[in-house]
Short mmCIF file of C-alpha atoms and ligand atoms in Angstrom, two decimals:
data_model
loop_
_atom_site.label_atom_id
_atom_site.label_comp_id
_atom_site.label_asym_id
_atom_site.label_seq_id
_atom_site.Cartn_x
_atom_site.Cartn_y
_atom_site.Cartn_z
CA UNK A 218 0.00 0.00 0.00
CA UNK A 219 3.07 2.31 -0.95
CA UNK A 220 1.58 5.61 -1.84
CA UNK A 221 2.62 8.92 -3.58
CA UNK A 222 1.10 12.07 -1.54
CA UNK A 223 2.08 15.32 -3.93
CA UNK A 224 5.34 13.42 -6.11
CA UNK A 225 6.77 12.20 -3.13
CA UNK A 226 6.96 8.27 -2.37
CA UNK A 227 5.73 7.44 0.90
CA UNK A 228 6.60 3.88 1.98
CA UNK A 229 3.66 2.63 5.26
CA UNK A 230 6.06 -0.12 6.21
CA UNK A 231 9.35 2.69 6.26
CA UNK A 232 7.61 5.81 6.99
CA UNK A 233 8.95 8.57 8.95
CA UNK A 234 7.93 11.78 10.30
CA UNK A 235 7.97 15.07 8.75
CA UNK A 236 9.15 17.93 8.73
CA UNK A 237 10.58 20.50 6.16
CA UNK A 238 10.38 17.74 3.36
CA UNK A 239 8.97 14.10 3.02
CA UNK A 240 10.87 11.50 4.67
CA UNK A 241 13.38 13.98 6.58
CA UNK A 242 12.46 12.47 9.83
CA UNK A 243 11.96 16.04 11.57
CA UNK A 244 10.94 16.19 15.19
CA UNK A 245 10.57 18.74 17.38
CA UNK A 246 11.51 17.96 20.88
CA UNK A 247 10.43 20.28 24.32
CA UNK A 248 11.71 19.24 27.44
CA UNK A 249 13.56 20.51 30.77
CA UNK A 250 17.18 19.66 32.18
CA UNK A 251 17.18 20.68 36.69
CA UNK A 252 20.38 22.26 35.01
CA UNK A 253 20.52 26.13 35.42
CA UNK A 254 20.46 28.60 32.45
CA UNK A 255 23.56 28.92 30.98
CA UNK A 256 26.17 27.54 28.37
CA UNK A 257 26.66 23.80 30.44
CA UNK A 258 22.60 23.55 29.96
CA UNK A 259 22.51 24.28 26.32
CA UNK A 260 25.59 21.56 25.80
CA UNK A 261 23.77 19.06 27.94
CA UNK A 262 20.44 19.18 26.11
CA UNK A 263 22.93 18.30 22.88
CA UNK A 264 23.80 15.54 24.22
CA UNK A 265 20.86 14.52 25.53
CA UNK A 266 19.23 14.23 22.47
CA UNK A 267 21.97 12.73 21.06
CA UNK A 268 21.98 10.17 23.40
CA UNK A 269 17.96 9.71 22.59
CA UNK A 270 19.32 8.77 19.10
CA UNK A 271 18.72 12.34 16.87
CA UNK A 272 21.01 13.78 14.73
CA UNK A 273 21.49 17.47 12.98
CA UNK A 274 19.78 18.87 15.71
CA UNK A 275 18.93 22.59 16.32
CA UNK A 276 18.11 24.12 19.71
CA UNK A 277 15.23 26.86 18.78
CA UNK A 278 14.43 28.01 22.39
CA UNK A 279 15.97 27.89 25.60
CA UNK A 280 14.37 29.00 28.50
CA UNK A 281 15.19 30.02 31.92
CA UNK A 282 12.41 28.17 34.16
CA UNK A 283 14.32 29.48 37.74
CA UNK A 284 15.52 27.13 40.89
CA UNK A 285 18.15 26.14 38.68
CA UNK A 286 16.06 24.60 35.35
CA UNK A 287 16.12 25.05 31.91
CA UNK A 288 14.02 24.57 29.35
CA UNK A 289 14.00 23.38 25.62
CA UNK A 290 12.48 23.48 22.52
CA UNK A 291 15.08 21.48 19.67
CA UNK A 292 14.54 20.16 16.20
CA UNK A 293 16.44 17.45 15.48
CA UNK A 294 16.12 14.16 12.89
CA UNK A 295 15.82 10.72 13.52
CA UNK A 296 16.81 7.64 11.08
CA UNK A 297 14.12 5.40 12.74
CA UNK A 298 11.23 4.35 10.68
CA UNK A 299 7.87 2.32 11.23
CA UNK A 300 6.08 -0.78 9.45
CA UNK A 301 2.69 0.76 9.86
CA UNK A 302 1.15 -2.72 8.16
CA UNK A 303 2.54 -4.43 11.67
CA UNK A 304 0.52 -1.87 14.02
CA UNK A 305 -2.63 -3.23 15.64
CA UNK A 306 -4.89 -0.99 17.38
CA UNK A 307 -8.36 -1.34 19.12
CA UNK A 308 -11.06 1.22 18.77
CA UNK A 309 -14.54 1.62 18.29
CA UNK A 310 -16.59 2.05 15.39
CA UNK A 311 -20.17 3.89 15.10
CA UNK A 312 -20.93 6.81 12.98
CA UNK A 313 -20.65 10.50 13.96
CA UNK A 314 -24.53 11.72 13.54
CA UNK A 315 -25.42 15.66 14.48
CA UNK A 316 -27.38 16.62 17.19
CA UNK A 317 -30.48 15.92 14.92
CA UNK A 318 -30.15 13.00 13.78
CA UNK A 319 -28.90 11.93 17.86
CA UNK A 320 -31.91 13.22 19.01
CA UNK A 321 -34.48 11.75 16.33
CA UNK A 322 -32.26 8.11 16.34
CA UNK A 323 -33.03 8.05 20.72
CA UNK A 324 -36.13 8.85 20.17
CA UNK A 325 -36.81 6.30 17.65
CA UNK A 326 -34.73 3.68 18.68
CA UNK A 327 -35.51 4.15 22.28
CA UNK A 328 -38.15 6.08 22.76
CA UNK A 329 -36.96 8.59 25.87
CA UNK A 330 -34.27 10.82 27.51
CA UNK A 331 -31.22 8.93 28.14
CA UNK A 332 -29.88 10.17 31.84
CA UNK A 333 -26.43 10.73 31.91
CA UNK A 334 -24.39 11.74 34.91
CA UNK A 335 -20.80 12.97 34.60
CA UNK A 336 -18.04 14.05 37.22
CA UNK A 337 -14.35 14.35 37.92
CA UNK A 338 -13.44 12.17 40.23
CA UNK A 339 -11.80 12.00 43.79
CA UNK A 340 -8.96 14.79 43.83
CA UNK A 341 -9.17 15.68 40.61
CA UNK A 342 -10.04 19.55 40.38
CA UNK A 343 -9.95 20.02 36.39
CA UNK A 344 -13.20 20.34 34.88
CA UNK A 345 -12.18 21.83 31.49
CA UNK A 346 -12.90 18.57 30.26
CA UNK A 347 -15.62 17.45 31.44
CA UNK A 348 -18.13 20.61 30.96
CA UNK A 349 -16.45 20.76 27.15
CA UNK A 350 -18.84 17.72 26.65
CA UNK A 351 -21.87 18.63 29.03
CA UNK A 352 -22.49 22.24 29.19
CA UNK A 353 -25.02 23.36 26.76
CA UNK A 354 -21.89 25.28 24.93
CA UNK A 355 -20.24 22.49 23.98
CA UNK A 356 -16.78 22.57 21.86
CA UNK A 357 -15.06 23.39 19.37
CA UNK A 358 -18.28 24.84 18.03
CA UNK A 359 -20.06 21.61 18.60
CA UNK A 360 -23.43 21.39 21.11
CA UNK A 361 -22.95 19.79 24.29
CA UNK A 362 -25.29 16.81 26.13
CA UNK A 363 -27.20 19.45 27.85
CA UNK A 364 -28.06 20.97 24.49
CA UNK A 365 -30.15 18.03 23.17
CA UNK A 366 -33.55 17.49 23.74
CA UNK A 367 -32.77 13.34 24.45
CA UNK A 368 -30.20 13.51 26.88
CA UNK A 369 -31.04 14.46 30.76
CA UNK A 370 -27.21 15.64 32.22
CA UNK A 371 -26.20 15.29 35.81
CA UNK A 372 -23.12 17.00 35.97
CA UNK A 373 -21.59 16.49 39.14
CA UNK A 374 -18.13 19.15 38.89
CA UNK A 375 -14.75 18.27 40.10
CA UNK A 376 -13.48 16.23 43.02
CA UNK A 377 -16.51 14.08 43.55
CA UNK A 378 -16.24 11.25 45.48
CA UNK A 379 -16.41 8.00 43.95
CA UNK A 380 -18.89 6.91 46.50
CA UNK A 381 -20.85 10.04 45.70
CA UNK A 382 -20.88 9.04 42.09
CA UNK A 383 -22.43 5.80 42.85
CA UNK A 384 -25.18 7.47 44.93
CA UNK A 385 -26.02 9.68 41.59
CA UNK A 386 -26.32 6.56 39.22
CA UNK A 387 -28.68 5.37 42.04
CA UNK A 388 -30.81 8.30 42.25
CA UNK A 389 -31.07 9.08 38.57
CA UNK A 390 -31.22 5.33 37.39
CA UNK A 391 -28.21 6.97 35.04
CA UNK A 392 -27.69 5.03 31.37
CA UNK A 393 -24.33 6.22 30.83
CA UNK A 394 -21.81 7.43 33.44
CA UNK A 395 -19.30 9.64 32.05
CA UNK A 396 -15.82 10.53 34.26
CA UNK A 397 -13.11 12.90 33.39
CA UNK A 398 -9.82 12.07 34.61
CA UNK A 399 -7.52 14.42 34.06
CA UNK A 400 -4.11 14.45 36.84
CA UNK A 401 -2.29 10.88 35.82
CA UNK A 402 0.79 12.03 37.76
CA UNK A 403 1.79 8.80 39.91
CA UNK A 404 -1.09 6.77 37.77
CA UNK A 405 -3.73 8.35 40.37
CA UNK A 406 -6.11 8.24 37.18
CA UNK A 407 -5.65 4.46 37.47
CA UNK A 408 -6.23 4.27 41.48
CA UNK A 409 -9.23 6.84 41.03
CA UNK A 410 -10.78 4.71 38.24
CA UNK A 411 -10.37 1.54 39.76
CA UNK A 412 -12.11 2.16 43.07
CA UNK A 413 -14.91 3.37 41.25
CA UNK A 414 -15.35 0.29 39.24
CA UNK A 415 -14.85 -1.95 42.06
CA UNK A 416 -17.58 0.50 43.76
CA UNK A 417 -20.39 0.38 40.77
CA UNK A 418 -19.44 -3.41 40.77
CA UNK A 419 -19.73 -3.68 44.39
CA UNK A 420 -23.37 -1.42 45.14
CA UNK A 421 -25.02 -3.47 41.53
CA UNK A 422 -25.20 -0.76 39.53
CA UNK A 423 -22.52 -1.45 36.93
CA UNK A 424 -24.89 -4.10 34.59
CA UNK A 425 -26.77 -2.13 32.02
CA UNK A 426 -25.16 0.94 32.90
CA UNK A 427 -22.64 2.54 30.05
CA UNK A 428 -19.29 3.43 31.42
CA UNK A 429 -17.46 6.31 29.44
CA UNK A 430 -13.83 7.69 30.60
CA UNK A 431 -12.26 10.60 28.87
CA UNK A 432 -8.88 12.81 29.20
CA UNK A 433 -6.29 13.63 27.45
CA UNK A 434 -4.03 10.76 28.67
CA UNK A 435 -7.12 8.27 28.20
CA UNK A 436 -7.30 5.71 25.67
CA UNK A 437 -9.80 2.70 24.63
CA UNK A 438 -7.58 0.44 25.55
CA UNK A 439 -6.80 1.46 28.77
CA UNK A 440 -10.59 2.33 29.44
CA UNK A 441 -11.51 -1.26 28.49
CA UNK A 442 -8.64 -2.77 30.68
CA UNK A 443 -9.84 -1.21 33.66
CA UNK A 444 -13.48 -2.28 32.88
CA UNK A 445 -14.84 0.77 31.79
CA UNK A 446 -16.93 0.68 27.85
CA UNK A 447 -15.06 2.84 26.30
CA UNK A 448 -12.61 5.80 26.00
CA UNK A 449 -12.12 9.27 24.76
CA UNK A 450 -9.17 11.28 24.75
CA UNK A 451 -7.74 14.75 23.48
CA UNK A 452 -9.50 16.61 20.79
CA UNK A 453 -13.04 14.76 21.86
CA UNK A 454 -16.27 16.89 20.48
CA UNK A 455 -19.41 15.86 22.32
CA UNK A 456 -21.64 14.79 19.15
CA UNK A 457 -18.80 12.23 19.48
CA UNK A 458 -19.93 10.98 23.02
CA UNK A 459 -23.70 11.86 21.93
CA UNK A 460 -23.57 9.34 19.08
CA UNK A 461 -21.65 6.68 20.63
CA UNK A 462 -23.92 6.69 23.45
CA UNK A 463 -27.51 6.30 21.57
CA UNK A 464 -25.91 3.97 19.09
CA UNK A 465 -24.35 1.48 21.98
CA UNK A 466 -27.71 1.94 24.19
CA UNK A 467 -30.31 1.33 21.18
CA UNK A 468 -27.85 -1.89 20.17
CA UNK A 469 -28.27 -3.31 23.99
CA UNK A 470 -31.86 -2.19 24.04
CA UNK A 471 -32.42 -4.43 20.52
CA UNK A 472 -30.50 -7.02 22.32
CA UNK A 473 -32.98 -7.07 25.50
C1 LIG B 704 -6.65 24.61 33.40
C2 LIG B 704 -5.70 23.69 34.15
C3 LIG B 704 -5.80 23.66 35.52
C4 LIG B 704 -6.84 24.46 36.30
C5 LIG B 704 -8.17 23.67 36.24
C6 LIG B 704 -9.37 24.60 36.26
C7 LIG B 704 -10.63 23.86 35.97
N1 LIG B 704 -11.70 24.36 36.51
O1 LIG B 704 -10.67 22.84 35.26
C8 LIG B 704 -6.21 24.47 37.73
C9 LIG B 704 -5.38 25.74 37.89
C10 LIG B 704 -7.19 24.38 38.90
C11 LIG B 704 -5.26 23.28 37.66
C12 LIG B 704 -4.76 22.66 38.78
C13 LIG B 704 -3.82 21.65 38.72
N2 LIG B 704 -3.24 21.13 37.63
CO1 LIG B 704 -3.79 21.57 35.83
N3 LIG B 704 -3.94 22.08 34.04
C14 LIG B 704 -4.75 22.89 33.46
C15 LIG B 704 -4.40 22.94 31.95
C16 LIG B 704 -3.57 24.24 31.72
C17 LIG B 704 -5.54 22.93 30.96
C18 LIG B 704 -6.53 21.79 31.15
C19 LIG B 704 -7.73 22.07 30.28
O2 LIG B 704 -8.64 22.75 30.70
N4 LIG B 704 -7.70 21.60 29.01
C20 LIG B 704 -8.74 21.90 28.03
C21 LIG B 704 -9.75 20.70 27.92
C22 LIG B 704 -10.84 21.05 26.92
O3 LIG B 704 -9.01 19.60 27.44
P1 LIG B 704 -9.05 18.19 28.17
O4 LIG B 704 -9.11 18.35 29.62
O5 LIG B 704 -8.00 17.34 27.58
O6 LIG B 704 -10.48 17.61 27.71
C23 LIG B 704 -10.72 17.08 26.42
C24 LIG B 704 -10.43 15.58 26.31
O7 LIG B 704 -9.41 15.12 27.14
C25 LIG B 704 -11.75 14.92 26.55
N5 LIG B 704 -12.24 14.71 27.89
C26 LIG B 704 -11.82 15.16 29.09
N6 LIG B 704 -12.60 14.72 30.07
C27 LIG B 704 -13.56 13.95 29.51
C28 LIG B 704 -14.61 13.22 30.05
C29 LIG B 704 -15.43 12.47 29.20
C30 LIG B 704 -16.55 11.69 29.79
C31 LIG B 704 -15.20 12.46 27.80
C32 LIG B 704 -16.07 11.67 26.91
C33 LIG B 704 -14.14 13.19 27.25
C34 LIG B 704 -13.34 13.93 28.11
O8 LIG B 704 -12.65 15.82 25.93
C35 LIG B 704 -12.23 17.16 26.18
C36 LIG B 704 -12.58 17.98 24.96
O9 LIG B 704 -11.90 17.50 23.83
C37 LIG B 704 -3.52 21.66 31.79
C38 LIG B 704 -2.40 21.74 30.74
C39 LIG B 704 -2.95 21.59 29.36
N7 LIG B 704 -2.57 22.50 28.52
O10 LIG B 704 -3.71 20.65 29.09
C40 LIG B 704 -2.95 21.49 33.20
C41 LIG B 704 -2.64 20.09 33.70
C42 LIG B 704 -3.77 19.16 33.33
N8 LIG B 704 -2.61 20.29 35.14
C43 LIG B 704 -1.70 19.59 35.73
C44 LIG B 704 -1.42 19.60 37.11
C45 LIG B 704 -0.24 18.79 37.57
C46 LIG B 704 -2.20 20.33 37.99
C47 LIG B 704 -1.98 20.42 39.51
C48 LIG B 704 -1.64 19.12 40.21
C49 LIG B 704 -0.92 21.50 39.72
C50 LIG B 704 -0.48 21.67 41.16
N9 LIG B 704 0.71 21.19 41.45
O11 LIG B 704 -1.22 22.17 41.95
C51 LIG B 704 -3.32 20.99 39.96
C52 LIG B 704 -4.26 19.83 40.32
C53 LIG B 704 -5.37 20.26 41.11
C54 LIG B 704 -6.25 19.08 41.33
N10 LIG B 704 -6.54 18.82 42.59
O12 LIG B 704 -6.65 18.43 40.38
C55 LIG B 704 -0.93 18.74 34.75
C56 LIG B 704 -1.35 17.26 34.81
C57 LIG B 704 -0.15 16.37 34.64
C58 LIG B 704 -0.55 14.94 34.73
N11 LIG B 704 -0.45 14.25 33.63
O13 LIG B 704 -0.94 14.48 35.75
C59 LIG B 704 -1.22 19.47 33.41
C60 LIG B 704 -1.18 18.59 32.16
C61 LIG B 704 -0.17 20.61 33.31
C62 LIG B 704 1.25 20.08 33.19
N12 LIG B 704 1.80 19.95 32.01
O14 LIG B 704 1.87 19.76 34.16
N13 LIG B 704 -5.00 22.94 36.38
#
């Protein structure tokens, strides 16, 4: 499946990235040395991505981040390739409807609202996220839940307790539970996540219902390995969310 994109030859199981021209193997690097400001930091980060295997490299920015750190923006080249034919990757696959066709397909497929509750979890304070696919403004000009006319939102905010949660998908008899888990510093995402599962699993509530993670270090597969349906990361819009969740929750519905 070798391909030309413009007149340039573009080989899937050698490709590269790029940069100023096709093939070059251009990166650009950003990252900080605890080494302070100065001549010894700029020669260190040149070696450092040396040692990380780059070549003809150019530091663009250096700046002076205080207490003795410095940071980096380089461009540099690598000779290292990829077989993209040899990459396996899981994901789902339902089509992307608008808020229209979301809201006529729930009510014809299923016939009411679909309550959704969503939260941050635990000591997680950002909420950026979450809101981005709730709040009636939506993103990236695209509608939020709250917006349609088949989708009752519970959004719980930040630093909700996981128990808390639980309570909510009580109360509400929730279809779909979405969480936003933003801080993964010390894999609390994975801790956070985790005891909620084990809670939903725990109080009986986790049949039927749809579990939904989302943030920008949040993939499918990690979402599935930790039990949840499904995952969304960076760059998510809601009619995303809005379509995968009618089109998984009329498929159970016809399977019931
Ligand atoms: C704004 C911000 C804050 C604000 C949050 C305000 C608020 N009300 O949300 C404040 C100042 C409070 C804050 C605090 C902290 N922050 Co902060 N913050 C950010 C920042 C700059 C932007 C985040 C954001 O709003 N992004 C915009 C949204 C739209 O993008 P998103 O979150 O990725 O969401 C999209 C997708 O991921 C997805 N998505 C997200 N959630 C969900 C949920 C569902 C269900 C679905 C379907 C999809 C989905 O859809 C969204 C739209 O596409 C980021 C850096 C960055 N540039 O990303 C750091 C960042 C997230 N923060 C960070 C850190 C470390 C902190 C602090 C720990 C700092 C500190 N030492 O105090 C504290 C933590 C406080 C806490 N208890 O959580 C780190 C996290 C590092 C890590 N990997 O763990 C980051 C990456 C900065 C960094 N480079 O270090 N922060």
């Amino acid at each position: 499946m070798s391909e030309f994109k413009g007149n340039v030859f573009i080989d899937p199981k050698q490709l590269t990235s790029y940069g100023d021209a096709a093939n070059d193997g251009a990166v650009q690097l950003s990252f900080t040395l605890p080494i302070p400001y100065g001549a010894l930091a700029k020669e260190a980060a040149k070696v450092f991505v040396r040692n990380l295997g780059f070549d003809t490299l150019d530091i663009v920015s250096m700046e002076d981040m205080q207490e003795g750190y410095t940071f980096f923006v380089v461009y540099a080249h690598t000779q290292k390739t990829i077989d993209v034919s040899k990459i396996k990757v899981m994901d789902v696959s339902f089509r992307v409807m608008s808020r229209e066709e979301t809201d006529d397909f729930i009510q014809k497929k299923i016939g009411r609202p679909l309550v959704v509750v969503g939260a941050t979890i635990e000591s997680d304070a950002h909420t950026v996220g979450l809101d981005a696919i709730l709040n009636m403004k939506g993103y990236h000009g695209d509608y939020g839940l709250e917006r349609y006319k088949m989708f009752t939102v519970h959004n719980m905010g930040s630093q909700v307790l996981c128990e808390e949660v639980v309570r909510k998908v009580k109360e509400t008899k929730a279809d779909a539970l979405l969480i936003s888990q933003i801080v993964t510093q010390k894999n609390l995402h994975i801790q956070n996540l985790t005891k909620l599962m084990d809670l939903l699993e725990i109080e009986g509530v986790r049949k039927g219902l749809l579990t939904i993670v989302g943030g920008p270090r949040i993939s499918y597969e990690l979402a599935v390995e930790l039990g949840y349906d499904v995952g969304f990361g960076s760059g998510t819009v809601p009619s995303q969310v809005a379509s995968y969740i009618a089109t998984t929750l009329s498929e159970r519905a016809e399977l019931t």
